[in-house]
Amino acid sequence: MTHNELYVPKGASTNARYTVDIDPKRAGWTHSSLRIVELAAGGTHTLTSGDSEWIVLPLEGGCTVHVDTEEFQLLGRESVFAGVSDFAYVPRDAQASIASGAGGRFALAGAKCERRLPARYGPAPEVPVEDRGSGTQLRHVRNFASADAFDCDKLIAVEVITPGGNWSSYPPHKHDEHRPGVEAELEEIYYFEIDGPNGFGYQRVSPSREGGSDVLAEVRSGDAVLVPDGWHGPSVAQPGHDMYYLNVMAGPGETREWRICFHPDHTEGYR
């Protein structure tokens, strides 16, 4: 894919319902989706899940999610930099209603899937949080829907906070081949927000094969980068401005797993 197809600047996928709307057709792949919906105070949104499973993740504000016979009160958060959020899982072949009394912004992370799992609530205190790397490679990972933290059919989703001036998604790594026990084939979306006005970061995707994905993008709040294949990383945060990204992943493998291969030229000195 070309640079312009991989880099999705803020507003490039906006429509009447979503400020970000990336589905498999838009991305040119088969499974992963991301939507961002903004609700005014008292606003509501109807999500028809279709052939995909979805997680409703508050980015700013809280909401109530009605799905099947369940009702989930999501406390949410002031911003993605304020801490971990609770979330709700919406199964395929369902209709969900999202309502927010005070208004807010909500990510809908989705993946085409086969099994219909029950609607569920994900409490914030149960989200595993880890520090990965050290020094200028330190970042904070919120594994709210990682493969070993929350049950989904295909969807894998995590959040990462990279402190200002640091590198994350490092060493560069890939997951574009099915190699049992070694590497899983996963399509990935990076959605970015930067703390503070005028902040920015950089995202690199380099080819893992001849003619593969190749992009170096300056990213700002509301931008996204698509990773259908290739080595991705580093993600670089501007000094003085923490960088947030939401990773949404899914693929065709029978087993839902996150198995990656590090770039052999960039592992020396990794901490």
CSV table of N, CA, C and O in Angstrom, one decimal, residues 27-90:
chain,number,residue,atom,x,y,z
A,27,ALA,N,-9.8,-0.2,4.6
A,27,ALA,CA,-8.4,-0.5,4.9
A,27,ALA,C,-7.8,-1.5,3.8
A,27,ALA,O,-6.6,-1.6,3.8
A,28,GLY,N,-8.7,-2.1,3.1
A,28,GLY,CA,-8.2,-3.1,2.1
A,28,GLY,C,-7.8,-4.4,2.7
A,28,GLY,O,-6.9,-5.1,2.1
A,29,TRP,N,-8.4,-4.8,3.8
A,29,TRP,CA,-8.1,-6.1,4.4
A,29,TRP,C,-9.4,-6.8,4.8
A,29,TRP,O,-10.4,-6.5,4.2
A,30,THR,N,-9.3,-7.7,5.7
A,30,THR,CA,-10.5,-8.6,6.0
A,30,THR,C,-11.1,-8.5,7.3
A,30,THR,O,-12.3,-8.9,7.5
A,31,HIS,N,-10.5,-8.0,8.4
A,31,HIS,CA,-11.0,-8.2,9.7
A,31,HIS,C,-11.1,-6.9,10.6
A,31,HIS,O,-12.2,-6.7,11.2
A,32,SER,N,-10.1,-6.1,10.7
A,32,SER,CA,-10.0,-5.1,11.7
A,32,SER,C,-10.8,-3.8,11.4
A,32,SER,O,-10.8,-3.3,10.2
A,33,SER,N,-11.5,-3.2,12.4
A,33,SER,CA,-12.2,-2.0,12.2
A,33,SER,C,-12.0,-1.0,13.4
A,33,SER,O,-11.7,-1.5,14.5
A,34,LEU,N,-12.2,0.3,13.2
A,34,LEU,CA,-12.1,1.2,14.2
A,34,LEU,C,-13.1,2.4,13.9
A,34,LEU,O,-13.0,2.9,12.8
A,35,ARG,N,-14.0,2.7,14.8
A,35,ARG,CA,-14.8,3.9,14.7
A,35,ARG,C,-14.7,4.7,15.9
A,35,ARG,O,-14.5,4.2,17.0
A,36,ILE,N,-14.8,6.1,15.8
A,36,ILE,CA,-14.8,7.0,16.9
A,36,ILE,C,-16.1,7.8,16.8
A,36,ILE,O,-16.4,8.4,15.8
A,37,VAL,N,-16.9,7.7,17.9
A,37,VAL,CA,-18.2,8.4,17.9
A,37,VAL,C,-18.1,9.5,18.9
A,37,VAL,O,-17.7,9.3,20.0
A,38,GLU,N,-18.6,10.7,18.6
A,38,GLU,CA,-18.7,11.8,19.5
A,38,GLU,C,-20.1,12.1,19.8
A,38,GLU,O,-21.0,12.2,18.9
A,39,LEU,N,-20.5,12.1,21.1
A,39,LEU,CA,-21.9,12.4,21.5
A,39,LEU,C,-21.9,13.7,22.3
A,39,LEU,O,-21.1,13.9,23.2
A,40,ALA,N,-22.9,14.5,22.0
A,40,ALA,CA,-23.2,15.7,22.8
A,40,ALA,C,-23.9,15.3,24.0
A,40,ALA,O,-24.3,14.1,24.2
A,41,ALA,N,-24.0,16.2,25.0
A,41,ALA,CA,-24.7,15.9,26.3
A,41,ALA,C,-26.1,15.4,25.9
A,41,ALA,O,-26.8,16.0,25.2
A,42,GLY,N,-26.5,14.2,26.5
A,42,GLY,CA,-27.8,13.7,26.2
A,42,GLY,C,-27.9,12.9,24.9
A,42,GLY,O,-28.9,12.4,24.6
A,43,GLY,N,-26.7,12.8,24.2
A,43,GLY,CA,-26.7,12.1,22.9
A,43,GLY,C,-26.8,10.6,23.0
A,43,GLY,O,-26.4,10.0,24.0
A,44,THR,N,-27.3,10.0,21.9
A,44,THR,CA,-27.3,8.5,21.8
A,44,THR,C,-26.8,8.1,20.5
A,44,THR,O,-26.8,8.9,19.5
A,45,HIS,N,-26.3,6.8,20.4
A,45,HIS,CA,-25.8,6.3,19.2
A,45,HIS,C,-26.2,4.8,19.1
A,45,HIS,O,-26.1,4.1,20.1
A,46,THR,N,-26.7,4.4,18.0
A,46,THR,CA,-27.1,3.0,17.8
A,46,THR,C,-26.0,2.2,17.0
A,46,THR,O,-25.6,2.7,15.9
A,47,LEU,N,-25.5,1.2,17.5
A,47,LEU,CA,-24.5,0.3,16.8
A,47,LEU,C,-25.1,-1.0,16.5
A,47,LEU,O,-25.5,-1.8,17.3
A,48,THR,N,-25.2,-1.3,15.2
A,48,THR,CA,-25.6,-2.6,14.7
A,48,THR,C,-24.3,-3.4,14.4
A,48,THR,O,-23.5,-3.0,13.5
A,49,SER,N,-24.0,-4.4,15.2
A,49,SER,CA,-22.7,-5.1,15.1
A,49,SER,C,-22.5,-5.9,13.9
A,49,SER,O,-21.4,-6.1,13.4
A,50,GLY,N,-23.6,-6.4,13.2
A,50,GLY,CA,-23.4,-7.2,12.0
A,50,GLY,C,-22.5,-8.4,12.2
A,50,GLY,O,-22.7,-9.2,13.2
A,51,ASP,N,-21.6,-8.6,11.3
A,51,ASP,CA,-20.7,-9.8,11.4
A,51,ASP,C,-19.4,-9.6,12.2
A,51,ASP,O,-18.5,-10.4,12.1
A,52,SER,N,-19.4,-8.5,13.0
A,52,SER,CA,-18.2,-8.2,13.8
A,52,SER,C,-18.6,-8.1,15.3
A,52,SER,O,-19.7,-7.8,15.7
A,53,GLU,N,-17.6,-8.4,16.1
A,53,GLU,CA,-17.6,-8.1,17.6
A,53,GLU,C,-17.0,-6.8,17.8
A,53,GLU,O,-16.1,-6.3,17.1
A,54,TRP,N,-17.5,-6.1,18.9
A,54,TRP,CA,-17.0,-4.7,19.1
A,54,TRP,C,-16.8,-4.5,20.6
A,54,TRP,O,-17.4,-5.1,21.5
A,55,ILE,N,-15.8,-3.6,20.9
A,55,ILE,CA,-15.6,-3.1,22.3
A,55,ILE,C,-15.9,-1.6,22.3
A,55,ILE,O,-15.4,-0.9,21.4
A,56,VAL,N,-16.8,-1.2,23.2
A,56,VAL,CA,-17.0,0.2,23.4
A,56,VAL,C,-16.1,0.7,24.5
A,56,VAL,O,-16.2,0.3,25.6
A,57,LEU,N,-15.2,1.6,24.1
A,57,LEU,CA,-14.1,2.1,25.0
A,57,LEU,C,-14.2,3.6,25.1
A,57,LEU,O,-13.9,4.3,24.2
A,58,PRO,N,-14.6,4.1,26.3
A,58,PRO,CA,-14.6,5.6,26.5
A,58,PRO,C,-13.2,6.2,26.3
A,58,PRO,O,-12.2,5.7,26.9
A,59,LEU,N,-13.1,7.2,25.5
A,59,LEU,CA,-11.9,8.0,25.4
A,59,LEU,C,-12.0,9.3,26.3
A,59,LEU,O,-11.0,9.7,26.9
A,60,GLU,N,-13.2,9.8,26.3
A,60,GLU,CA,-13.4,11.0,27.1
A,60,GLU,C,-14.9,11.0,27.5
A,60,GLU,O,-15.8,11.0,26.7
A,61,GLY,N,-15.1,10.9,28.8
A,61,GLY,CA,-16.5,10.9,29.3
A,61,GLY,C,-17.0,9.5,29.6
A,61,GLY,O,-16.2,8.5,29.4
A,62,GLY,N,-18.2,9.3,30.0
A,62,GLY,CA,-18.8,8.0,30.3
A,62,GLY,C,-20.1,7.8,29.6
A,62,GLY,O,-20.6,8.8,28.9
A,63,CYS,N,-20.6,6.6,29.6
A,63,CYS,CA,-21.8,6.3,28.9
A,63,CYS,C,-22.5,5.1,29.4
A,63,CYS,O,-22.0,4.4,30.3
A,64,THR,N,-23.7,4.9,28.9
A,64,THR,CA,-24.5,3.6,29.2
A,64,THR,C,-24.6,2.9,28.0
A,64,THR,O,-25.0,3.4,26.9
A,65,VAL,N,-24.3,1.6,28.0
A,65,VAL,CA,-24.4,0.7,26.9
A,65,VAL,C,-25.5,-0.3,27.1
A,65,VAL,O,-25.5,-1.1,28.1
A,66,HIS,N,-26.5,-0.4,26.2
A,66,HIS,CA,-27.6,-1.4,26.3
A,66,HIS,C,-27.3,-2.4,25.1
A,66,HIS,O,-27.2,-1.9,24.0
A,67,VAL,N,-27.2,-3.6,25.4
A,67,VAL,CA,-27.1,-4.7,24.4
A,67,VAL,C,-27.7,-5.9,24.9
A,67,VAL,O,-27.5,-6.4,26.0
A,68,ASP,N,-28.5,-6.6,24.0
A,68,ASP,CA,-29.3,-7.8,24.3
A,68,ASP,C,-30.2,-7.4,25.5
A,68,ASP,O,-30.8,-6.4,25.5
A,69,THR,N,-30.1,-8.1,26.6
A,69,THR,CA,-30.9,-7.8,27.8
A,69,THR,C,-30.0,-7.1,28.9
A,69,THR,O,-30.4,-6.9,30.0
A,70,GLU,N,-28.8,-6.8,28.5
A,70,GLU,CA,-27.8,-6.2,29.5
A,70,GLU,C,-27.8,-4.7,29.4
A,70,GLU,O,-28.0,-4.1,28.3
A,71,GLU,N,-27.4,-4.1,30.5
A,71,GLU,CA,-27.1,-2.7,30.6
A,71,GLU,C,-25.8,-2.5,31.3
A,71,GLU,O,-25.6,-3.0,32.4
A,72,PHE,N,-24.9,-1.8,30.7
A,72,PHE,CA,-23.6,-1.5,31.3
A,72,PHE,C,-23.3,0.0,31.5
A,72,PHE,O,-23.4,0.7,30.6
A,73,GLN,N,-23.0,0.4,32.7
A,73,GLN,CA,-22.7,1.7,33.1
A,73,GLN,C,-21.2,1.9,33.0
A,73,GLN,O,-20.5,1.3,33.8
A,74,LEU,N,-20.7,2.7,32.0
A,74,LEU,CA,-19.3,2.9,31.9
A,74,LEU,C,-18.9,4.2,32.5
A,74,LEU,O,-19.4,5.3,32.0
A,75,LEU,N,-18.1,4.2,33.5
A,75,LEU,CA,-17.7,5.4,34.2
A,75,LEU,C,-16.8,6.3,33.3
A,75,LEU,O,-16.8,7.5,33.4
A,76,GLY,N,-16.0,5.6,32.5
A,76,GLY,CA,-15.1,6.3,31.6
A,76,GLY,C,-14.0,7.0,32.3
A,76,GLY,O,-13.6,6.7,33.3
A,77,ARG,N,-13.6,8.2,31.7
A,77,ARG,CA,-12.4,8.9,32.2
A,77,ARG,C,-12.5,10.3,31.6
A,77,ARG,O,-13.2,10.6,30.6
A,78,GLU,N,-11.7,11.2,32.2
A,78,GLU,CA,-11.6,12.6,31.7
A,78,GLU,C,-10.9,12.7,30.3
A,78,GLU,O,-11.2,13.5,29.5
A,79,SER,N,-9.9,11.8,30.1
A,79,SER,CA,-9.2,11.8,28.9
A,79,SER,C,-8.4,10.5,28.9
A,79,SER,O,-8.3,9.8,29.9
A,80,VAL,N,-7.8,10.1,27.7
A,80,VAL,CA,-7.0,8.9,27.6
A,80,VAL,C,-5.7,9.0,28.5
A,80,VAL,O,-5.2,7.9,28.8
A,81,PHE,N,-5.3,10.2,28.9
A,81,PHE,CA,-4.1,10.3,29.7
A,81,PHE,C,-4.4,10.3,31.2
A,81,PHE,O,-3.5,10.2,32.0
A,82,ALA,N,-5.7,10.2,31.5
A,82,ALA,CA,-6.1,10.2,32.9
A,82,ALA,C,-6.0,8.9,33.6
A,82,ALA,O,-6.0,8.8,34.8
A,83,GLY,N,-6.0,7.8,32.8
A,83,GLY,CA,-5.9,6.5,33.4
A,83,GLY,C,-6.7,5.5,32.6
A,83,GLY,O,-7.2,5.7,31.5
A,84,VAL,N,-6.8,4.2,33.1
A,84,VAL,CA,-7.5,3.1,32.5
A,84,VAL,C,-9.0,3.4,32.5
A,84,VAL,O,-9.5,4.0,33.5
A,85,SER,N,-9.7,2.9,31.5
A,85,SER,CA,-11.2,3.0,31.5
A,85,SER,C,-11.8,1.6,31.6
A,85,SER,O,-11.2,0.6,31.2
A,86,ASP,N,-13.0,1.6,32.1
A,86,ASP,CA,-13.9,0.4,31.9
A,86,ASP,C,-14.4,0.4,30.5
A,86,ASP,O,-14.2,1.3,29.7
A,87,PHE,N,-15.0,-0.7,30.1
A,87,PHE,CA,-15.4,-0.9,28.7
A,87,PHE,C,-16.6,-1.9,28.6
A,87,PHE,O,-16.8,-2.6,29.6
A,88,ALA,N,-17.2,-2.1,27.4
A,88,ALA,CA,-18.2,-3.0,27.2
A,88,ALA,C,-18.0,-3.8,25.9
A,88,ALA,O,-17.5,-3.2,24.9
A,89,TYR,N,-18.3,-5.1,26.0
A,89,TYR,CA,-18.1,-6.0,24.8
A,89,TYR,C,-19.5,-6.2,24.2
A,89,TYR,O,-20.5,-6.6,24.8
A,90,VAL,N,-19.6,-5.9,22.9
A,90,VAL,CA,-20.8,-6.1,22.1
A,90,VAL,C,-20.6,-7.2,21.1
A,90,VAL,O,-19.7,-7.1,20.2
